[in-house]
PDB file of C-alpha atoms in Angstrom:
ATOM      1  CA  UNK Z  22     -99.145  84.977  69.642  1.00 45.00           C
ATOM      2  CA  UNK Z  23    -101.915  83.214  68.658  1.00 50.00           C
ATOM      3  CA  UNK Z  24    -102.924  79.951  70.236  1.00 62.00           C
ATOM      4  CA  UNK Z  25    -104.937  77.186  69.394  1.00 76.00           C
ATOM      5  CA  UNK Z  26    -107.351  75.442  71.541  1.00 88.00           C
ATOM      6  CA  UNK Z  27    -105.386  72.249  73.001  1.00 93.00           C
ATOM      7  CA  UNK Z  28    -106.896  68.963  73.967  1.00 94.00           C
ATOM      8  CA  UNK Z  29    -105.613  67.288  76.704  1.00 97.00           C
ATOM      9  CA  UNK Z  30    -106.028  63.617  76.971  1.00 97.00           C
ATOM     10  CA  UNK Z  31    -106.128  61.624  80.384  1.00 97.00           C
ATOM     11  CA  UNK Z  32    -106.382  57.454  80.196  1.00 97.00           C
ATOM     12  CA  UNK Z  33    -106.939  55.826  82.512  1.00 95.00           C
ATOM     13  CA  UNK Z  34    -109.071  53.042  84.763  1.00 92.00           C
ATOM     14  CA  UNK Z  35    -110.986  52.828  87.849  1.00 85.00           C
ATOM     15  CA  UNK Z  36    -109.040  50.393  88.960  1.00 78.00           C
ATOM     16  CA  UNK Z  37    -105.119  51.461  90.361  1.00 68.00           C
ATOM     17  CA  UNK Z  38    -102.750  50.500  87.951  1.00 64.00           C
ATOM     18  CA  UNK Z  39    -100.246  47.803  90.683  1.00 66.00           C
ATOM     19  CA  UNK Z  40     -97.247  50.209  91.003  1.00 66.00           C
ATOM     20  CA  UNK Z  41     -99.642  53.188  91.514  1.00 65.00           C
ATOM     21  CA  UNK Z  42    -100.799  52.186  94.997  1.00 68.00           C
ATOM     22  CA  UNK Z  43    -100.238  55.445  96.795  1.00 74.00           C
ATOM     23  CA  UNK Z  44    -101.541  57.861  94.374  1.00 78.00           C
ATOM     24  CA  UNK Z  45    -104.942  58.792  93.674  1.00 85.00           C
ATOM     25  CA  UNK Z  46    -106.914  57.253  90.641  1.00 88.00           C
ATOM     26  CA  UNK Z  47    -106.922  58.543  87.257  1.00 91.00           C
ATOM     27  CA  UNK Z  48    -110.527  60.003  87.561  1.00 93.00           C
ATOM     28  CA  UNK Z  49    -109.281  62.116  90.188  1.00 92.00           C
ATOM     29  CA  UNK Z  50    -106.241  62.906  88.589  1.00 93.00           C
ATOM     30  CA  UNK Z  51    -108.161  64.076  85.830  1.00 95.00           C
ATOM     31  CA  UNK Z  52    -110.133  66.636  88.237  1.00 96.00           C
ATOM     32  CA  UNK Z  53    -107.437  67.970  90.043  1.00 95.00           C
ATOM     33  CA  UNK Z  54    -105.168  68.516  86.455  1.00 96.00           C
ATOM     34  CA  UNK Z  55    -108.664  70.527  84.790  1.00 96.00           C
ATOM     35  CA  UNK Z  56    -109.190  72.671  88.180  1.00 96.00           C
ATOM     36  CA  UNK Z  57    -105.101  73.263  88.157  1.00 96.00           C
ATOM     37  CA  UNK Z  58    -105.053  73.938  84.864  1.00 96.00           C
ATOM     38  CA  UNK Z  59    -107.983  76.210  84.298  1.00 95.00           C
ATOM     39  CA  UNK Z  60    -106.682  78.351  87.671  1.00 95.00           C
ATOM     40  CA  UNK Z  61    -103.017  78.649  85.646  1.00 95.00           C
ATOM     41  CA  UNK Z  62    -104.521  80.015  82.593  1.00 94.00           C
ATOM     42  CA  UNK Z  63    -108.007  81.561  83.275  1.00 90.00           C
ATOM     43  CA  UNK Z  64    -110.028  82.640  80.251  1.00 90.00           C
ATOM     44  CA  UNK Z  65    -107.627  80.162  77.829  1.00 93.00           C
ATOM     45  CA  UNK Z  66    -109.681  77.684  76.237  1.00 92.00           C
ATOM     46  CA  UNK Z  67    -108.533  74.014  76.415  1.00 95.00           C
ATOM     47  CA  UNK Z  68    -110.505  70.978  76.215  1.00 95.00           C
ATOM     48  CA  UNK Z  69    -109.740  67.959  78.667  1.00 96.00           C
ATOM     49  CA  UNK Z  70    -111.640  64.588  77.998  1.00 96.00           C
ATOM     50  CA  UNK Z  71    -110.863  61.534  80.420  1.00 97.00           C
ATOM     51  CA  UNK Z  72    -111.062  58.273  78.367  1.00 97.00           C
ATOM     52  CA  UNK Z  73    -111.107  54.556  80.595  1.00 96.00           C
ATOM     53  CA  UNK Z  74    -108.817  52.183  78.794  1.00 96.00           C
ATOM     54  CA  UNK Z  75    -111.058  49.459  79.031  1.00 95.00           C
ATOM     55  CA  UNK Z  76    -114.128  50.956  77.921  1.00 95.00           C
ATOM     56  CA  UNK Z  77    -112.479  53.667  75.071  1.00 95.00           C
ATOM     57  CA  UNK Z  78    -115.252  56.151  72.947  1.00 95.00           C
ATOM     58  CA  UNK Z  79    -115.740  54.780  69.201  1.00 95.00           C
ATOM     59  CA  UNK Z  80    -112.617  57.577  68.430  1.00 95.00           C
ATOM     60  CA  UNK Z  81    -110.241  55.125  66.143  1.00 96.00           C
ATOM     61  CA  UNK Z  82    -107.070  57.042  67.386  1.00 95.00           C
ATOM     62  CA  UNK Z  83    -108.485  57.079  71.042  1.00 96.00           C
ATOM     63  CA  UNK Z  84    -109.226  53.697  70.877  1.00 97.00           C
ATOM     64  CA  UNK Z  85    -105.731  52.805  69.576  1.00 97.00           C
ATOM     65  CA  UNK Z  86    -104.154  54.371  72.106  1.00 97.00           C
ATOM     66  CA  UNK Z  87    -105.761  52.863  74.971  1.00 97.00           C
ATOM     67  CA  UNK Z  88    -105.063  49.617  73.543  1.00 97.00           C
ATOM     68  CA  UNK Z  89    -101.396  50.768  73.422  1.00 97.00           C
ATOM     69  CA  UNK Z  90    -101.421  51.604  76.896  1.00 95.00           C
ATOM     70  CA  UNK Z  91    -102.670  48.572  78.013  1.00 94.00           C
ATOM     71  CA  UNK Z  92    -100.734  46.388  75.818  1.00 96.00           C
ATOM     72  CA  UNK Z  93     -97.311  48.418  76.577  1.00 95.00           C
ATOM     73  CA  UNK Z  94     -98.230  48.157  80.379  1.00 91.00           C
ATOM     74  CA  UNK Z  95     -97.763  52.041  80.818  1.00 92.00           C
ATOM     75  CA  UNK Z  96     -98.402  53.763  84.160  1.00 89.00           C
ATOM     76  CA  UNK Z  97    -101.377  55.307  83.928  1.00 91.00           C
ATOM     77  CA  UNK Z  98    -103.621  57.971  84.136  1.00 93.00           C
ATOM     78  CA  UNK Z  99    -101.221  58.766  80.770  1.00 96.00           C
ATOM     79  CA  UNK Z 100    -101.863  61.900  80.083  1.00 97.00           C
ATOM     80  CA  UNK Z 101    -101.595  63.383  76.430  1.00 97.00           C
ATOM     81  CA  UNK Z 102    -101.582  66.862  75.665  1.00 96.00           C
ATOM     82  CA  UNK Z 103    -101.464  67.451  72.119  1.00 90.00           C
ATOM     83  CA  UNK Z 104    -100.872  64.077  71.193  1.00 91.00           C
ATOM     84  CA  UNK Z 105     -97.506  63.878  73.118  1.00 94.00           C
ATOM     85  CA  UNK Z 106     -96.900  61.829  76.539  1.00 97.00           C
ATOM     86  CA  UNK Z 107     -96.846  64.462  78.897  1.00 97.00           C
ATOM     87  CA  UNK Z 108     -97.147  62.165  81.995  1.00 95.00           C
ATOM     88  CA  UNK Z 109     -97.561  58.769  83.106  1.00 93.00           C
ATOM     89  CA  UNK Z 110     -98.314  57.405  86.271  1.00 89.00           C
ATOM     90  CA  UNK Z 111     -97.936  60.534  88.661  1.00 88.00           C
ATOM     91  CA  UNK Z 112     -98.150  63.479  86.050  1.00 93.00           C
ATOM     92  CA  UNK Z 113     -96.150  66.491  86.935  1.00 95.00           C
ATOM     93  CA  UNK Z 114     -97.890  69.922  86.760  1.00 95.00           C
ATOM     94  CA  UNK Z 115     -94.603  71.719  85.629  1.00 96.00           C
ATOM     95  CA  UNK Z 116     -94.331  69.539  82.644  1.00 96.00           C
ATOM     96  CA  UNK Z 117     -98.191  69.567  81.720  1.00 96.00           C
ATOM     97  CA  UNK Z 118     -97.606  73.764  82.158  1.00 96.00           C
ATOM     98  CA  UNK Z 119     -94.404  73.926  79.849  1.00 96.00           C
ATOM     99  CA  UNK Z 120     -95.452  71.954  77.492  1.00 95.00           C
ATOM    100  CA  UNK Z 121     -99.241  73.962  77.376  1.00 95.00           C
ATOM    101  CA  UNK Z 122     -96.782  77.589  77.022  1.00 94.00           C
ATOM    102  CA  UNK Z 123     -95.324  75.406  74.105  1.00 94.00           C
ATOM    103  CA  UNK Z 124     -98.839  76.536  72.101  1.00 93.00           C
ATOM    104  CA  UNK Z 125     -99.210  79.776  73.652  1.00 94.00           C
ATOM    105  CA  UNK Z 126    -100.837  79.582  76.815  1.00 95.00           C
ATOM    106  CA  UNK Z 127     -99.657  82.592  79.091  1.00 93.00           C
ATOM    107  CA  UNK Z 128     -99.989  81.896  83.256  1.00 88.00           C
ATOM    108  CA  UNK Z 129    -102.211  84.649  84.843  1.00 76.00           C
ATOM    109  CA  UNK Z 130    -100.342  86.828  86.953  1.00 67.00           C
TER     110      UNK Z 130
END
């Protein structure tokens, strides 16, 4: 099966969102969900870009949706993965993965 090159998505802020106390910050999110994902499926191309809600790229859709997380008061780091919600708040791995074997990305084994 062929599979295209997905982009994952992670918003977030440098500040902790107030429910998100516990968990770490979105930038660091961000790192641990490229290193996990990169070790799942090595030599699978996927591009992950990390996008600060309050200071968004010039991206119209990128911008929209930061504004939409702000102005819906979502959990974040949100994290998209081909433009779906794949997690908010404390992402989950397993739903990132299933949802990355979705467009053909095989775990190494």
């Amino acid at each position: 099966m062929s599979q295209k090159t997905v982009e994952i998505v992670v918003y977030g802020a440098d500040q902790l969102c107030p429910s998100c106390v516990h968990l770490p910050s979105s930038k660091e999110t961000y790192e641990w969900l490229e290193a996990a994902i990169s070790r799942k499926y090595t030599n699978q191309p996927f591009t992950i870009t990390y996008i600060d809600i309050y200071n968004p790229p010039n991206d119209v859709e990128k911008r929209k949706f930061a504004e939409r997380v702000i102005d819906e008061e979502m959990f974040y780091p949100v994290v998209l993965l081909g433009g779906n919600i794949v997690g908010e708040g404390n992402p989950r791995l397993k739903t990132i993965f299933a949802e990355m074997e979705k467009y053909g990305y095989q775990a190494e084994s």
